[in-house]
Short mmCIF file of C-alpha atoms and ligand atoms in Angstrom, two decimals:
data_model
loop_
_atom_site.label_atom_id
_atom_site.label_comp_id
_atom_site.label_asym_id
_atom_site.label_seq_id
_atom_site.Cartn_x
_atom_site.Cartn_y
_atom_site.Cartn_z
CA UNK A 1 14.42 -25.40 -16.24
CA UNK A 2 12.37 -23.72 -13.94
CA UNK A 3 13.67 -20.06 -14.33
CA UNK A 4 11.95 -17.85 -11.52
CA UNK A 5 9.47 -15.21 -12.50
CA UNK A 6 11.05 -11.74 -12.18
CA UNK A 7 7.81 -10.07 -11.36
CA UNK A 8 6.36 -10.68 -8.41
CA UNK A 9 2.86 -9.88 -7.82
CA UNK A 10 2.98 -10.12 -3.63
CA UNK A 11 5.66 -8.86 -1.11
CA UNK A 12 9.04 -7.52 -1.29
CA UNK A 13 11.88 -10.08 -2.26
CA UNK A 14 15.16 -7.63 -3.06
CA UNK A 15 16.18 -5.06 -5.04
CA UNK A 16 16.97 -7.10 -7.93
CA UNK A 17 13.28 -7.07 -8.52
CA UNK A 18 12.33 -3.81 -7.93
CA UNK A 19 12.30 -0.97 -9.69
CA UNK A 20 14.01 2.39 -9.13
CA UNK A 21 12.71 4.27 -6.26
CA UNK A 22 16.25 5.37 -5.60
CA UNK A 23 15.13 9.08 -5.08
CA UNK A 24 11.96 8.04 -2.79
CA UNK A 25 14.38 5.25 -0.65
CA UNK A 26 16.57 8.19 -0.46
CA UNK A 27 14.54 10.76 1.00
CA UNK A 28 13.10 8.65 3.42
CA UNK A 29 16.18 7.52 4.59
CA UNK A 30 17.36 11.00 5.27
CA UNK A 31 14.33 11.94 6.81
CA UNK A 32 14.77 9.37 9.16
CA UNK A 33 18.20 10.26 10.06
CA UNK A 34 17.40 14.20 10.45
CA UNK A 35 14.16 12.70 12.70
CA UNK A 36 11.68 13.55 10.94
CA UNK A 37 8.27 11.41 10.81
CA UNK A 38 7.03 10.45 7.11
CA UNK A 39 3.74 10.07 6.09
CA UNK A 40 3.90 7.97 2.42
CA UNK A 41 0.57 8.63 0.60
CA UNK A 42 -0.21 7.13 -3.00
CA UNK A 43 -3.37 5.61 -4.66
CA UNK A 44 -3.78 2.14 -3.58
CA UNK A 45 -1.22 -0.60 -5.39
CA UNK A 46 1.39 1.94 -6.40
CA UNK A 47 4.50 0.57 -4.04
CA UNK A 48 3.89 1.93 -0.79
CA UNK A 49 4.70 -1.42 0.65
CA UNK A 50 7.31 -2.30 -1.33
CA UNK A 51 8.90 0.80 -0.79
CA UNK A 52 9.07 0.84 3.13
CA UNK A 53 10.10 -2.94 2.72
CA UNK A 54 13.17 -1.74 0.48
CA UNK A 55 13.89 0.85 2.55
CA UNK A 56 14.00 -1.23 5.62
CA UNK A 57 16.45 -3.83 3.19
CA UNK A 58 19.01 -0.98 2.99
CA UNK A 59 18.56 0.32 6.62
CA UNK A 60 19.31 -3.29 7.74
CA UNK A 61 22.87 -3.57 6.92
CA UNK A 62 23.71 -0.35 8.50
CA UNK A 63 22.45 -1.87 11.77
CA UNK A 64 22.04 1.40 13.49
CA UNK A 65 18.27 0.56 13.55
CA UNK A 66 15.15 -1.72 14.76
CA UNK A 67 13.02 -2.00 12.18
CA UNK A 68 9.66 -2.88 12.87
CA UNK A 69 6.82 -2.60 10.00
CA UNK A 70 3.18 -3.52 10.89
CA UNK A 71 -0.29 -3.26 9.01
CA UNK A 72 -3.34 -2.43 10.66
CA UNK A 73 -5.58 -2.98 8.04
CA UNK A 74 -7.46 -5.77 9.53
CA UNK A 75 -7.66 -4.01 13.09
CA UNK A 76 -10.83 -2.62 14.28
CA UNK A 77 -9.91 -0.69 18.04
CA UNK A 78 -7.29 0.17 20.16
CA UNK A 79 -6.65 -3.28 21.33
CA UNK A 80 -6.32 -4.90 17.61
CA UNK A 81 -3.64 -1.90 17.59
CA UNK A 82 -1.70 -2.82 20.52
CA UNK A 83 -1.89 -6.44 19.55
CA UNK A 84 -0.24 -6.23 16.26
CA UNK A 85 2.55 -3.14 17.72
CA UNK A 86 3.24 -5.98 20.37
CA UNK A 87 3.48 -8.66 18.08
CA UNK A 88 6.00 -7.00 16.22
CA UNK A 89 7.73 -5.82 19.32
CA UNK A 90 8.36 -9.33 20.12
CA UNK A 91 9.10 -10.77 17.09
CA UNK A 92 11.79 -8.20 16.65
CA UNK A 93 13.30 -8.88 20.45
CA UNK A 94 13.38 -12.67 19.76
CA UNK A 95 15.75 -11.59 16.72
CA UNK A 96 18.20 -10.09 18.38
CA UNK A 97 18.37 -10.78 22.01
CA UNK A 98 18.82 -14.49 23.57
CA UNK A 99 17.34 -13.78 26.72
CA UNK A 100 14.93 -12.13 25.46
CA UNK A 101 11.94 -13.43 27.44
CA UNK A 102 13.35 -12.40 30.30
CA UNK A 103 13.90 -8.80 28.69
CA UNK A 104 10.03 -8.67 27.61
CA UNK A 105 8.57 -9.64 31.66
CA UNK A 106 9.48 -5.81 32.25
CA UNK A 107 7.31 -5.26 29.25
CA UNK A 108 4.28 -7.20 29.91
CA UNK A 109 4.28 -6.16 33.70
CA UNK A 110 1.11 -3.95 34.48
CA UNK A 111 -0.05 -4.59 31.11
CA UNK A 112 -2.62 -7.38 31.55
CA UNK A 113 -0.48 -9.49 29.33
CA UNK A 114 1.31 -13.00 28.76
CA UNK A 115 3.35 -15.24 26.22
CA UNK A 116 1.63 -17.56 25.13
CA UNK A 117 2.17 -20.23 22.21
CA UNK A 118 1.03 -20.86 18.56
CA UNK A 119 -0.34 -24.27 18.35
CA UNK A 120 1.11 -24.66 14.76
CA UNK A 121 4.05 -22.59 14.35
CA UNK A 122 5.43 -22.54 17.92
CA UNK A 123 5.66 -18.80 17.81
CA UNK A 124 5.62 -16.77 20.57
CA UNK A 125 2.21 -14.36 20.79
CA UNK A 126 1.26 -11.93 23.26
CA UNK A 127 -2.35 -12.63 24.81
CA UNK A 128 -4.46 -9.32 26.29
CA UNK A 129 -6.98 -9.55 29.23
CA UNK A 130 -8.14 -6.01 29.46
CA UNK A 131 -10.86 -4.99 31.70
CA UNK A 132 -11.39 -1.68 30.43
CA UNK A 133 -10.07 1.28 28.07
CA UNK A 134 -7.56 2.64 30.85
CA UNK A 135 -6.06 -0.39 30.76
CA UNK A 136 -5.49 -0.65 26.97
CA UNK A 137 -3.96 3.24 26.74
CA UNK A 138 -1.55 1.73 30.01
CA UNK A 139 -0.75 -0.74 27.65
CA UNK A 140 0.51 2.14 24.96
CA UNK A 141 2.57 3.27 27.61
CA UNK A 142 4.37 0.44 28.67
CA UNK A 143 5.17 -0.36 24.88
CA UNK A 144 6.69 3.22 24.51
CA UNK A 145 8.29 3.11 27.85
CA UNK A 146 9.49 0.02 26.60
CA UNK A 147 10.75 1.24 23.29
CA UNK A 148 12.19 4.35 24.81
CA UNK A 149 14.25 2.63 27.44
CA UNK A 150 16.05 0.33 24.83
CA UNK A 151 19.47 2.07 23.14
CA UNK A 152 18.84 1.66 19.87
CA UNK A 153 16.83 3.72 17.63
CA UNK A 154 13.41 2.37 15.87
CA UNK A 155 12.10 2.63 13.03
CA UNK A 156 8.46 1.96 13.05
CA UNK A 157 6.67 1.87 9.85
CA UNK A 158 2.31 1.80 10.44
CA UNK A 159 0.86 0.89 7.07
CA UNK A 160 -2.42 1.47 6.39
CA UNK A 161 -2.28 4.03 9.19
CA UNK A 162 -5.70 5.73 8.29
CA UNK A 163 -7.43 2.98 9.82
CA UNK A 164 -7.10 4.30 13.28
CA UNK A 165 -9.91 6.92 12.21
CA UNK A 166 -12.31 4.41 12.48
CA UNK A 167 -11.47 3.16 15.69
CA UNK A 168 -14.53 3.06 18.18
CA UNK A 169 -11.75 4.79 20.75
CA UNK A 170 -11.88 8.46 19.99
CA UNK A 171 -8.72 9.39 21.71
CA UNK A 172 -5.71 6.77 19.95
CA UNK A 173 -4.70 9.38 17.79
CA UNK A 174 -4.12 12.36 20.80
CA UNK A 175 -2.37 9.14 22.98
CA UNK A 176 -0.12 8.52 19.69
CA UNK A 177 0.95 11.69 19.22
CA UNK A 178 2.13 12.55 22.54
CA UNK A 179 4.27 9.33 22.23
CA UNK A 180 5.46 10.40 18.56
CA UNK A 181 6.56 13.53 19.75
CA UNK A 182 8.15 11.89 23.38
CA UNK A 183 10.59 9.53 22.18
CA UNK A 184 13.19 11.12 20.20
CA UNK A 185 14.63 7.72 19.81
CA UNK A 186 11.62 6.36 17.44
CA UNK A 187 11.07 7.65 14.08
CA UNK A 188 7.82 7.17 12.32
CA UNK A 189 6.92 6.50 8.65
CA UNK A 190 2.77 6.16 8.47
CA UNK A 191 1.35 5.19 5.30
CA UNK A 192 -1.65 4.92 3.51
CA UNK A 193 -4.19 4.97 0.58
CA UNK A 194 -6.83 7.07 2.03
CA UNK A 195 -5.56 10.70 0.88
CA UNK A 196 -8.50 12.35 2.16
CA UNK A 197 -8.50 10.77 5.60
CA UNK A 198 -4.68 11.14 6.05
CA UNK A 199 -4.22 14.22 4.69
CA UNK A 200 -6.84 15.65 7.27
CA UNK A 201 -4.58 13.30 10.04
CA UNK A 202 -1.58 15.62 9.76
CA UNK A 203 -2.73 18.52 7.65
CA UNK A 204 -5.94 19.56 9.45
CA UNK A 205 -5.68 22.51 12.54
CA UNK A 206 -6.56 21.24 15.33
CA UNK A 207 -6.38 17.50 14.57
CA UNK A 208 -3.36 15.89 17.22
CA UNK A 209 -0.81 14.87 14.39
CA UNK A 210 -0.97 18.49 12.93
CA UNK A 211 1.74 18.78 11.07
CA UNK A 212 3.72 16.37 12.73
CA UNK A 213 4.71 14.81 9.79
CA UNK A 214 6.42 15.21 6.20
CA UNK A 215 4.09 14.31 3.73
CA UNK A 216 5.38 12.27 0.68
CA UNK A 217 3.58 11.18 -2.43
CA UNK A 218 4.39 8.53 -3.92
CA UNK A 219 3.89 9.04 -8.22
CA UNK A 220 3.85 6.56 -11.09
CA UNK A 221 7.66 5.17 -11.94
CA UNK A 222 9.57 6.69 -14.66
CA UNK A 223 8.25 5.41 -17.86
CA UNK A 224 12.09 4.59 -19.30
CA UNK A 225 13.17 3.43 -16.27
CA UNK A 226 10.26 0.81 -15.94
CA UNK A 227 10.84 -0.38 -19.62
CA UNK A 228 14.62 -0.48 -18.93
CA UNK A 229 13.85 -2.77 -16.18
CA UNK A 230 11.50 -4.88 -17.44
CA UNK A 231 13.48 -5.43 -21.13
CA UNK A 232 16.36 -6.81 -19.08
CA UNK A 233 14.70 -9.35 -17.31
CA UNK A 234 13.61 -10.53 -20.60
CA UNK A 235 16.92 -10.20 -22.33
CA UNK A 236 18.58 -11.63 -19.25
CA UNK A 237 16.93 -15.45 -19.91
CA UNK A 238 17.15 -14.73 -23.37
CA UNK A 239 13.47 -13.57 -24.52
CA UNK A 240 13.01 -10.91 -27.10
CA UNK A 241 10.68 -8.06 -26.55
CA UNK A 242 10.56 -4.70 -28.81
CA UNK A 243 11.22 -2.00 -26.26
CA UNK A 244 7.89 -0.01 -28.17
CA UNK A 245 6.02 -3.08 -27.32
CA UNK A 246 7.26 -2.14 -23.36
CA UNK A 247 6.60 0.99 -23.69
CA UNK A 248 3.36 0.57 -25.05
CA UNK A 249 1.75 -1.64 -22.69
CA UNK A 250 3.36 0.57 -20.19
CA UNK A 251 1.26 3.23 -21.75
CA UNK A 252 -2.27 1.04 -21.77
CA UNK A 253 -1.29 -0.02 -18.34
CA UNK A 254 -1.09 4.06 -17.24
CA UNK A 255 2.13 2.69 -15.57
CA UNK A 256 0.18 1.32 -12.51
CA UNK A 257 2.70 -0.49 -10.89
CA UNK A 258 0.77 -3.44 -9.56
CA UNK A 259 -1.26 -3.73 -13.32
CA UNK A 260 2.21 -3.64 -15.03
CA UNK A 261 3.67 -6.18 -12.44
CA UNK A 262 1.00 -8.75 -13.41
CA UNK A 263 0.55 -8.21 -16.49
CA UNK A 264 4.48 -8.69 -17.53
CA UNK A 265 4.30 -11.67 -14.99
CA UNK A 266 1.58 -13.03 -16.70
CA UNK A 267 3.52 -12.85 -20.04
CA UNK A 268 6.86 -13.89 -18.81
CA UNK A 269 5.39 -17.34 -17.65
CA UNK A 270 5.00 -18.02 -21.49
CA UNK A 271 7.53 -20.18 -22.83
CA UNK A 272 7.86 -18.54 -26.21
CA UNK A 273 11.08 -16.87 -26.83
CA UNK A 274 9.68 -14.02 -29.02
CA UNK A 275 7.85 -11.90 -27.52
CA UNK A 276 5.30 -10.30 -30.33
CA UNK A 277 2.12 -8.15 -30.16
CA UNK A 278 -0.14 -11.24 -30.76
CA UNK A 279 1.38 -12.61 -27.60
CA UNK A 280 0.68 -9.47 -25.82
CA UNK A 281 -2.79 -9.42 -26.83
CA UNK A 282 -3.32 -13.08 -25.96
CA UNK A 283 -2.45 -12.80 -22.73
CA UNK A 284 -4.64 -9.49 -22.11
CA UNK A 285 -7.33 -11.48 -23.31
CA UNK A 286 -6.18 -14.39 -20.70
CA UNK A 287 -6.54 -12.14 -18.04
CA UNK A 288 -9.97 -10.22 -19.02
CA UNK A 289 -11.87 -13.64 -19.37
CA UNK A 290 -10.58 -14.84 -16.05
CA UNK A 291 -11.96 -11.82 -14.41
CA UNK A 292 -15.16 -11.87 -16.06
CA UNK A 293 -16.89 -13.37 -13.61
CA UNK A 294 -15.25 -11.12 -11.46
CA UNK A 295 -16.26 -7.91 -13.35
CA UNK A 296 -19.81 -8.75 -14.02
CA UNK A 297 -20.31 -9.33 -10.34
CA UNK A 298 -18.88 -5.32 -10.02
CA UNK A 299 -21.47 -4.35 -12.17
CA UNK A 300 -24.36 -5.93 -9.83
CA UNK A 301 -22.88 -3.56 -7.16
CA UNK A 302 -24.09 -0.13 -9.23
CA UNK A 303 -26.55 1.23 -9.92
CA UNK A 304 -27.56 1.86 -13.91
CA UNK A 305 -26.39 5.61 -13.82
CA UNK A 306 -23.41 4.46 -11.78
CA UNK A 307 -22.63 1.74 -14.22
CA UNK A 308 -22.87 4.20 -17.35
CA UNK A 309 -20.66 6.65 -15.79
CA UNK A 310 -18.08 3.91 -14.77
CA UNK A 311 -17.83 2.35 -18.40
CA UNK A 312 -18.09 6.28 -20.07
CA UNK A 313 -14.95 6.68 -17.77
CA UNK A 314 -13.22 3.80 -19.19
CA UNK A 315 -13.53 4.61 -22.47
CA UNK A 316 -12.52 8.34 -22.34
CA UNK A 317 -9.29 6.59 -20.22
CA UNK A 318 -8.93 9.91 -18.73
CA UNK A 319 -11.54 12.62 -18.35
CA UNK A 320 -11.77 15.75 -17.18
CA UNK A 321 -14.86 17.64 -17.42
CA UNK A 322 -17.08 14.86 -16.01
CA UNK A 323 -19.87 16.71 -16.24
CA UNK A 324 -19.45 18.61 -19.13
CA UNK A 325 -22.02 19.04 -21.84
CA UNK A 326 -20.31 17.23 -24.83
CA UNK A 327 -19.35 13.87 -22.11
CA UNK A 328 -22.95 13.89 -20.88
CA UNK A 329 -24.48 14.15 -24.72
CA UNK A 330 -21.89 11.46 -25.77
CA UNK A 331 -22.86 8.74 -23.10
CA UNK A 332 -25.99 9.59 -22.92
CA UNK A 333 -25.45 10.37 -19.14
CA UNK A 334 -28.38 12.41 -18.09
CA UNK A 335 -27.81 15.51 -16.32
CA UNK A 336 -24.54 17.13 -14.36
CA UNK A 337 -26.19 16.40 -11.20
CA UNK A 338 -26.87 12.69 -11.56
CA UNK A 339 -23.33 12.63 -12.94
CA UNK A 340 -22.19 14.41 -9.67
CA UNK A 341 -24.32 11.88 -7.52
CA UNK A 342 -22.80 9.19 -9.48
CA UNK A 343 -19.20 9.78 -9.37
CA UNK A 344 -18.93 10.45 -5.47
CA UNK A 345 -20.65 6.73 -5.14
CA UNK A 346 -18.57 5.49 -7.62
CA UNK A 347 -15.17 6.99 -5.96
CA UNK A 348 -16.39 6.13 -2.15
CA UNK A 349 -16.49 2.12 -3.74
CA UNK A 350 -13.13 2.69 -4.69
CA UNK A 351 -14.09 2.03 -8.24
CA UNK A 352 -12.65 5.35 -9.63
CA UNK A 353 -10.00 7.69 -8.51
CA UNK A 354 -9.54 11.47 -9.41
CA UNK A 355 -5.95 12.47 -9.96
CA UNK A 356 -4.84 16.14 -10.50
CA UNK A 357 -8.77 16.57 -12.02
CA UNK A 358 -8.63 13.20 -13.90
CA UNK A 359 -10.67 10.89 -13.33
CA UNK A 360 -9.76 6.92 -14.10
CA UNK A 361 -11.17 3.19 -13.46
CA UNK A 362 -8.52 2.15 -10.63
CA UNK A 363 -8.45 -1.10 -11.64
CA UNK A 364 -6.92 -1.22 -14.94
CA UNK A 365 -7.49 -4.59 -16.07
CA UNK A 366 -11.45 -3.49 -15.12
CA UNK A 367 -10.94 -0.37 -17.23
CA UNK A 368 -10.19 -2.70 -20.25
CA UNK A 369 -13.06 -4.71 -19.82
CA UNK A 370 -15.34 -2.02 -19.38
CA UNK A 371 -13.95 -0.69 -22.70
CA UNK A 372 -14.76 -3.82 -24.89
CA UNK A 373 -18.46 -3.73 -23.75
N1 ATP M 1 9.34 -0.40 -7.54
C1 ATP M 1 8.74 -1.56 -7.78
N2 ATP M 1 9.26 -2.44 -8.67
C2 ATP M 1 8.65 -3.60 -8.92
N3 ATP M 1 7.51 -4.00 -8.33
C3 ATP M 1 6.95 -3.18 -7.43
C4 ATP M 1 7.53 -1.91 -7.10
N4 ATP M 1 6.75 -1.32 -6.19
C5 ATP M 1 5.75 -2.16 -5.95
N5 ATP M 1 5.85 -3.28 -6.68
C6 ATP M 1 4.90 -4.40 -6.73
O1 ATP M 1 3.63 -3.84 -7.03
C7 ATP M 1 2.61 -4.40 -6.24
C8 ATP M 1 1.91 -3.34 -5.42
O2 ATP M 1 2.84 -2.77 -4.52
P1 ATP M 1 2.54 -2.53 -2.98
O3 ATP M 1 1.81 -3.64 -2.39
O4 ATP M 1 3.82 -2.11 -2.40
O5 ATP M 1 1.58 -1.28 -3.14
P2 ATP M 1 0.78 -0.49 -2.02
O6 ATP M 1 0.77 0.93 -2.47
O7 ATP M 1 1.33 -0.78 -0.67
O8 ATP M 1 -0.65 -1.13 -2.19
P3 ATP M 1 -1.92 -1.10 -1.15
O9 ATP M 1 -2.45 0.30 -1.26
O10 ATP M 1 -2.85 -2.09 -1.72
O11 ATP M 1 -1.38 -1.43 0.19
C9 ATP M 1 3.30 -5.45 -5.39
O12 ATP M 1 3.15 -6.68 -6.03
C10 ATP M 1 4.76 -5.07 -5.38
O13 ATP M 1 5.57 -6.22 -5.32
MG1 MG M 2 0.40 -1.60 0.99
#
């Protein structure tokens, strides 16, 4: 029988496999209602995502919103940007209106823009000819205009929001905010991974989204809860785990929500009904050979100090005083300021994150790796 695996590793399915949040869908819902724009933060993998997307599953049968969610990761200007908010915009109006093309010629007028066809899928897609940068902040206009003439409320969810700082265009964020603050019909959630650059977003003096927004970070889950949830999955199709075994991979996963996720995906796929530490180690092992390759190319990106430092960090699994005498002597690090050189490279590669003065590998399954060396 092929029994589905009840951890996904990619996108939001429904809340049967996901995991608490209650509190965080919560606040965000009522933060919407009492209009005010969210800003979810967290370290990269953690259920940002997911969360929005579950939110958005219990907002949809109250039907007092449209929801639109969009990622701007891959966009590079202004234009990417209005691309992707129109794609949505139109995805969203073919759901729920049946004349909706005619609805949307109001929306392209003035904009430089038509429908136009996907070869494969048949879906609708709206092409830009802009001349110039006037054109493309017209084009922000319109789609607020457009949004802000419609009777419903949105809610508009920008993931990976911080990406707009990189933008060639100086001025998106100013043009945004004016909008933000316009329509009292749109509510905002922004997310992102980049703490630093979002924080300074909405947190810096001066900066246009000055606190605009309510912050929100998004923590690990609740230990207890996570191993409640993940032992009935198991018991549910009849597989025995101890919950100590749970609780301790939970622990050697640091409760990293994507890690934990594949890991106990990885493990469910066996077809053993007991579920014992051997089995648990076996499939760790699994997974570190398979990224080998993977791993040893990381370690071709550092340099020898920065390599050092990265594995020293995996096998203190959380330290502190990074440059402390007794971490340097142990390691064999050199001194504090090669150490200090070295961890800035090493957290701008996104190979290490610092968390309330902790620093860790942020790839767990890495972190493992780098401690069997
Ligand atoms: N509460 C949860 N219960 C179960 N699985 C979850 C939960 N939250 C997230 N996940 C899963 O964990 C993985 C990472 O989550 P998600 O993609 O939402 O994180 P993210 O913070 O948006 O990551 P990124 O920073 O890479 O965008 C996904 O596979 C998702 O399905
Ligand atoms: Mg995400």
């Amino acid at each position: 029988m092929n029994i589905k695996n009840p951890f996904p590793i990619t996108g939001y399915i429904s809340p049967e496999y996901f995991c608490d949040r209650e509190e965080e869908t919560q606040k965000i819902i009522s933060a919407i209602a009492n209009n005010r724009n969210l800003t979810l933060l967290s370290l990269r993998r953690m259920g940002k995502t997911g969360l929005i997307k579950h939110v958005f599953h219990h907002l949809e049968s109250e039907k007092e919103y449209r929801l639109l969610y969009f990622d701007i990761l891959s966009t590079t200007n202004t234009a990417d940007f209005v691309r992707e908010f129109s794609k949505v915009i139109l995805l969203d109006e073919r759901k729920y209106s049946s004349n909706f093309f005619k609805k949307l010629l109001s929306f392209l007028t003035g904009i430089r823009a038509k429908i136009v066809f996907d070869n494969l899928t048949g879906a609708p897609e709206i092409e830009f000819d802009y001349q110039n940068n006037i054109e493309i902040e017209r084009s922000i206009e319109a789609i607020f205009e457009y949004i802000g003439s419609q009777k419903t409320d949105y809610v508009i969810a920008i993931d990976e929001f911080q990406q707009i700082v990189n933008y060639p265009e100086k001025n998106l964020e100013a043009l945004l905010r004016t909008h933000v603050q316009q329509r009292n019909n749109v509510h905002f959630i922004f997310s992102g991974s980049n703490k630093h650059l979002l924080l300074s977003m909405f947190s810096d003096y001066g900066r246009p989204f000055y606190q605009s927004s309510e912050i929100m970070y998004l923590n690990r889950l609740d230990k207890d809860i996570y191993a409640d949830f993940i032992m009935e999955k198991f018991t549910k199709v009849g597989k025995n785990m101890d919950r100590n075994l749970v609780l301790e991979m939970l622990n050697q996963l640091h409760i990293y929500t994507f890690y934990v996720q594949y890991f106990f995906n990885r493990l469910f796929e066996i077809s053993s009904k007991n579920i014992d530490n051997a089995l648990v180690t076996k499939v760790m092992e699994n997974i570190l050979l398979e990224r080998d390759y993977t791993y040893i190319n990381y370690r071709n990106l550092l340099t020898t100090q920065q390599f050092n430092l990265l594995k020293a960090i995996a096998k203190e699994e959380n330290i502190q005083q990074i440059n402390s005498q007794v971490f340097l002597k142990k390691y064999n690090l050199g001194s504090a300021s090669t150490v200090n050189r070295a961890i800035k490279a090493l957290i701008d590669k996104e190979m290490v994150y610092e968390e309330s003065s902790i620093y860790r590998v942020y790839d767990v399954f890495f972190e493992k790796w780098l401690q069997r060396l």
